[in-house]
């Protein structure tokens, strides 16, 4: 009889947030697939959990997924955990869940703390409809292309960001989105938890030095109707960045036209 995969949420800072059901599940499964066993072992030791672990992370191959699924099909139960928060959200665990779904393996959830929902709840921005955008690329053209693609999004947007990338990200967001409201939520559930409610312009100026540290979630006001008109200058700027990546003027103008809706000829004219 086939076993099950349990997707188990872990604390994002405060260990007291670890639920009794999550503890019980980790004790009862046959093995745990952990993002980083060195991190998870600290959690297991805290709650006297002695279940064996296997490593499963973004660098794991499909062979590792097959190995885990094979063990489950042979009757073992597995729990997947990430270093902090809910597995499979901006996390390679989604690939394992997809593999289980394709093979008919039962997947169960044991809910836990989630940074995106927690940050949204205390941001002070509209919560009725929102869009989770995950992590932005470290590559500047790719990052700006991502932001350009969601410029017209009217729902509140949520991004994860690393502190060393924050200055460049805030600068690009201000340039792309204009001066919208933003909540910078850092160190959720930890001793130095903080919510900075400000505007993109003020944030880009104030935190340009890169001194803001900790795990960061950015919650940004969605576009208003009057903000939705795309300007030709944005299209040209995108085309210029594509040129920097090695595309020809013509190819860059064509790609920018696809993304912005402007005519290729108008963009090409500005480029030359």
Short mmCIF file of C-alpha atoms in Angstrom, two decimals:
data_model
loop_
_atom_site.label_atom_id
_atom_site.label_comp_id
_atom_site.label_asym_id
_atom_site.label_seq_id
_atom_site.Cartn_x
_atom_site.Cartn_y
_atom_site.Cartn_z
CA UNK A 1 0.00 0.00 0.00
CA UNK A 2 1.39 3.40 -1.03
CA UNK A 3 2.37 5.93 1.59
CA UNK A 4 1.75 9.68 1.57
CA UNK A 5 3.68 12.92 1.20
CA UNK A 6 3.04 15.47 3.96
CA UNK A 7 3.82 19.13 3.15
CA UNK A 8 4.69 20.53 6.59
CA UNK A 9 5.02 24.22 7.43
CA UNK A 10 7.82 25.19 9.82
CA UNK A 11 8.35 28.40 11.86
CA UNK A 12 9.63 31.48 10.03
CA UNK A 13 11.35 32.77 13.15
CA UNK A 14 9.56 32.06 16.41
CA UNK A 15 9.73 28.36 17.26
CA UNK A 16 6.57 28.69 19.37
CA UNK A 17 4.64 28.90 16.10
CA UNK A 18 5.38 25.23 15.35
CA UNK A 19 2.02 23.44 15.63
CA UNK A 20 1.42 20.28 17.68
CA UNK A 21 0.13 18.56 14.53
CA UNK A 22 3.34 19.42 12.64
CA UNK A 23 5.46 18.01 15.47
CA UNK A 24 3.36 14.85 15.59
CA UNK A 25 3.58 14.42 11.82
CA UNK A 26 7.38 14.75 11.75
CA UNK A 27 7.64 12.18 14.53
CA UNK A 28 5.36 9.68 12.80
CA UNK A 29 6.56 9.74 9.18
CA UNK A 30 9.25 7.34 8.03
CA UNK A 31 11.58 10.03 6.71
CA UNK A 32 11.84 13.80 6.16
CA UNK A 33 12.91 15.52 2.93
CA UNK A 34 14.65 18.70 4.13
CA UNK A 35 15.87 21.72 2.19
CA UNK A 36 18.96 21.94 4.42
CA UNK A 37 19.46 19.14 6.93
CA UNK A 38 21.80 21.36 8.97
CA UNK A 39 18.98 23.82 9.54
CA UNK A 40 16.23 21.25 10.09
CA UNK A 41 18.25 19.24 12.61
CA UNK A 42 18.10 22.21 14.99
CA UNK A 43 14.32 22.17 14.80
CA UNK A 44 14.16 18.41 15.26
CA UNK A 45 16.45 18.53 18.28
CA UNK A 46 14.37 21.29 19.87
CA UNK A 47 11.25 19.14 19.73
CA UNK A 48 12.98 15.77 20.30
CA UNK A 49 12.15 14.44 16.86
CA UNK A 50 14.42 11.59 15.74
CA UNK A 51 13.06 10.83 12.27
CA UNK A 52 15.81 10.30 9.64
CA UNK A 53 16.28 12.95 6.93
CA UNK A 54 17.23 13.09 3.28
CA UNK A 55 18.38 16.23 1.53
CA UNK A 56 16.06 17.77 -1.08
CA UNK A 57 16.76 21.27 -2.40
CA UNK A 58 16.90 23.41 -5.56
CA UNK A 59 20.00 21.63 -6.79
CA UNK A 60 18.49 18.16 -6.42
CA UNK A 61 18.04 16.21 -9.63
CA UNK A 62 14.95 14.40 -10.88
CA UNK A 63 16.64 11.20 -9.68
CA UNK A 64 16.21 12.43 -6.10
CA UNK A 65 12.51 13.10 -6.71
CA UNK A 66 12.09 9.62 -8.20
CA UNK A 67 13.93 8.10 -5.24
CA UNK A 68 11.61 9.82 -2.76
CA UNK A 69 8.50 8.89 -4.76
CA UNK A 70 9.68 5.28 -5.07
CA UNK A 71 10.01 5.02 -1.30
CA UNK A 72 6.52 6.47 -0.81
CA UNK A 73 5.02 4.05 -3.36
CA UNK A 74 6.64 1.21 -1.43
CA UNK A 75 4.63 2.22 1.65
CA UNK A 76 6.75 4.82 3.46
CA UNK A 77 5.37 8.18 4.55
CA UNK A 78 7.48 11.28 3.87
CA UNK A 79 7.30 14.85 5.17
CA UNK A 80 8.82 17.67 3.15
CA UNK A 81 10.04 20.77 5.00
CA UNK A 82 11.83 23.94 4.00
CA UNK A 83 14.24 25.97 6.12
CA UNK A 84 11.42 28.30 7.19
CA UNK A 85 7.79 28.62 6.24
CA UNK A 86 5.53 26.64 3.95
CA UNK A 87 7.28 24.29 1.52
CA UNK A 88 6.57 24.55 -2.21
CA UNK A 89 5.93 28.34 -2.15
CA UNK A 90 8.82 29.86 -4.16
CA UNK A 91 10.49 26.58 -3.30
CA UNK A 92 11.62 23.50 -5.28
CA UNK A 93 9.21 21.37 -3.25
CA UNK A 94 6.60 22.19 -5.88
CA UNK A 95 8.42 19.86 -8.29
CA UNK A 96 8.20 16.97 -5.83
CA UNK A 97 4.49 17.60 -5.26
CA UNK A 98 3.95 17.67 -9.04
CA UNK A 99 5.81 14.37 -9.38
CA UNK A 100 3.63 12.84 -6.66
CA UNK A 101 0.49 14.11 -8.36
CA UNK A 102 1.57 12.59 -11.68
CA UNK A 103 2.23 9.24 -10.00
CA UNK A 104 -1.04 9.23 -8.06
CA UNK A 105 0.58 9.63 -4.65
CA UNK A 106 -1.58 11.25 -1.98
CA UNK A 107 -0.28 14.65 -0.83
CA UNK A 108 -1.49 16.12 2.48
CA UNK A 109 -0.85 19.57 3.94
CA UNK A 110 0.06 20.42 7.52
CA UNK A 111 -0.25 24.24 7.45
CA UNK A 112 2.27 26.51 9.07
CA UNK A 113 3.57 30.06 9.07
CA UNK A 114 3.80 31.72 5.66
CA UNK A 115 5.77 34.95 5.23
CA UNK A 116 3.69 36.28 2.33
CA UNK A 117 0.33 36.00 4.14
CA UNK A 118 1.74 37.29 7.42
CA UNK A 119 3.36 40.30 5.75
CA UNK A 120 0.20 41.14 3.81
CA UNK A 121 -1.91 40.96 6.96
CA UNK A 122 0.14 43.60 8.78
CA UNK A 123 1.07 45.75 5.79
CA UNK A 124 -1.86 48.15 6.04
CA UNK A 125 -2.51 47.73 2.30
CA UNK A 126 -5.62 46.15 0.68
CA UNK A 127 -5.81 42.41 1.34
CA UNK A 128 -8.95 41.38 -0.55
CA UNK A 129 -7.07 40.61 -3.77
CA UNK A 130 -3.32 40.22 -4.10
CA UNK A 131 -0.63 38.82 -6.40
CA UNK A 132 2.40 36.95 -5.10
CA UNK A 133 5.42 37.56 -7.35
CA UNK A 134 8.11 35.71 -5.39
CA UNK A 135 11.77 36.60 -5.86
CA UNK A 136 13.03 38.96 -8.56
CA UNK A 137 16.03 38.04 -10.69
CA UNK A 138 19.48 39.29 -9.71
CA UNK A 139 19.97 40.14 -13.39
CA UNK A 140 19.01 43.79 -13.93
CA UNK A 141 17.36 43.44 -17.36
CA UNK A 142 15.39 40.39 -16.19
CA UNK A 143 14.38 42.16 -12.99
CA UNK A 144 13.15 45.20 -14.88
CA UNK A 145 11.35 43.03 -17.42
CA UNK A 146 9.52 41.28 -14.55
CA UNK A 147 8.52 44.61 -13.01
CA UNK A 148 7.42 45.97 -16.36
CA UNK A 149 5.20 42.91 -16.88
CA UNK A 150 3.30 43.63 -13.61
CA UNK A 151 3.27 47.43 -13.88
CA UNK A 152 -0.48 47.44 -14.60
CA UNK A 153 -1.37 44.94 -11.86
CA UNK A 154 -4.19 46.48 -9.80
CA UNK A 155 -4.01 43.99 -6.95
CA UNK A 156 -1.64 44.43 -4.01
CA UNK A 157 1.68 42.80 -4.94
CA UNK A 158 4.00 40.79 -2.69
CA UNK A 159 7.69 40.18 -3.38
CA UNK A 160 10.41 38.38 -1.43
CA UNK A 161 13.79 40.10 -1.41
CA UNK A 162 17.28 39.61 -0.02
CA UNK A 163 18.75 42.60 1.88
CA UNK A 164 21.80 42.99 -0.39
CA UNK A 165 19.52 43.34 -3.44
CA UNK A 166 17.05 45.72 -1.80
CA UNK A 167 18.54 49.09 -2.91
CA UNK A 168 18.54 48.16 -6.61
CA UNK A 169 15.08 46.62 -6.36
CA UNK A 170 13.54 49.68 -4.68
CA UNK A 171 15.15 51.95 -7.27
CA UNK A 172 13.77 49.90 -10.16
CA UNK A 173 10.33 49.65 -8.54
CA UNK A 174 10.12 53.41 -8.14
CA UNK A 175 11.14 53.93 -11.76
CA UNK A 176 8.67 51.35 -13.05
CA UNK A 177 5.69 51.80 -10.71
CA UNK A 178 5.93 55.46 -9.73
CA UNK A 179 5.46 56.69 -6.17
CA UNK A 180 3.13 54.05 -4.72
CA UNK A 181 2.69 52.99 -1.11
CA UNK A 182 4.93 50.18 0.09
CA UNK A 183 5.30 48.19 3.30
CA UNK A 184 8.76 46.77 3.93
CA UNK A 185 8.20 43.90 6.35
CA UNK A 186 11.34 42.43 7.88
CA UNK A 187 12.28 39.74 10.40
CA UNK A 188 8.73 38.40 10.75
CA UNK A 189 7.99 36.77 14.15
CA UNK A 190 11.55 37.48 15.32
CA UNK A 191 12.81 39.82 18.03
CA UNK A 192 13.44 42.69 15.60
CA UNK A 193 10.22 42.34 13.59
CA UNK A 194 9.46 45.62 11.85
CA UNK A 195 6.93 47.06 9.40
CA UNK A 196 8.10 50.16 7.51
CA UNK A 197 5.10 51.82 5.84
CA UNK A 198 6.29 54.43 3.36
CA UNK A 199 6.35 55.25 -0.36
CA UNK A 200 8.57 53.85 -3.09
CA UNK A 201 10.32 57.19 -3.56
CA UNK A 202 11.12 57.55 0.13
CA UNK A 203 12.13 53.90 0.41
CA UNK A 204 14.46 54.09 -2.60
CA UNK A 205 16.16 57.17 -1.13
CA UNK A 206 16.26 56.09 2.52
CA UNK A 207 17.52 52.54 2.01
CA UNK A 208 19.94 53.14 -0.88
CA UNK A 209 22.86 52.43 1.46
CA UNK A 210 21.95 48.76 1.81
CA UNK A 211 22.01 48.86 5.60
CA UNK A 212 18.53 47.36 6.06
CA UNK A 213 19.08 43.73 7.06
CA UNK A 214 17.09 40.58 7.71
CA UNK A 215 14.52 38.51 5.84
CA UNK A 216 12.44 40.97 3.82
CA UNK A 217 8.97 40.93 2.27
CA UNK A 218 7.84 43.85 0.10
CA UNK A 219 4.11 44.60 -0.08
CA UNK A 220 3.24 47.16 -2.76
CA UNK A 221 0.10 49.05 -3.64
CA UNK A 222 -1.47 47.97 -6.94
CA UNK A 223 -1.82 50.25 -9.96
CA UNK A 224 -4.61 52.79 -10.12
CA UNK A 225 -6.52 53.22 -13.37
CA UNK A 226 -4.79 56.47 -14.19
CA UNK A 227 -1.36 54.82 -13.81
CA UNK A 228 -1.96 52.13 -16.38
CA UNK A 229 -0.94 53.95 -19.54
CA UNK A 230 2.39 52.61 -20.73
CA UNK A 231 4.81 55.28 -21.93
CA UNK A 232 7.03 54.93 -24.98
CA UNK A 233 10.04 55.80 -22.83
CA UNK A 234 9.57 52.60 -20.82
CA UNK A 235 9.40 50.58 -24.04
CA UNK A 236 12.60 52.20 -25.30
CA UNK A 237 14.35 51.65 -21.96
CA UNK A 238 13.43 47.95 -22.09
CA UNK A 239 14.72 47.69 -25.66
CA UNK A 240 18.00 49.33 -24.64
CA UNK A 241 18.46 46.76 -21.87
CA UNK A 242 17.79 43.95 -24.35
CA UNK A 243 20.47 45.46 -26.57
CA UNK A 244 22.87 45.29 -23.63
CA UNK A 245 22.09 41.57 -23.36
CA UNK A 246 23.31 41.08 -26.92
CA UNK A 247 20.20 41.40 -29.08
CA UNK A 248 20.32 43.54 -32.21
CA UNK A 249 18.44 46.84 -32.38
CA UNK A 250 15.76 45.24 -34.52
CA UNK A 251 15.36 42.20 -32.24
CA UNK A 252 15.28 44.40 -29.14
CA UNK A 253 12.61 46.64 -30.63
CA UNK A 254 10.55 43.60 -31.59
CA UNK A 255 10.70 42.05 -28.09
CA UNK A 256 9.93 45.37 -26.39
CA UNK A 257 6.96 45.81 -28.71
CA UNK A 258 5.58 42.44 -27.64
CA UNK A 259 5.83 43.33 -23.96
CA UNK A 260 4.53 46.90 -24.12
CA UNK A 261 2.11 47.04 -27.03
CA UNK A 262 3.94 49.84 -28.83
CA UNK A 263 4.82 49.53 -32.51
CA UNK A 264 8.21 48.05 -33.27
CA UNK A 265 8.93 50.88 -35.72
CA UNK A 266 8.30 53.58 -33.12
CA UNK A 267 10.63 51.90 -30.63
CA UNK A 268 13.30 51.27 -33.27
CA UNK A 269 13.14 54.92 -34.36
CA UNK A 270 13.83 56.07 -30.80
CA UNK A 271 16.67 53.60 -30.40
CA UNK A 272 18.60 54.92 -33.40
#
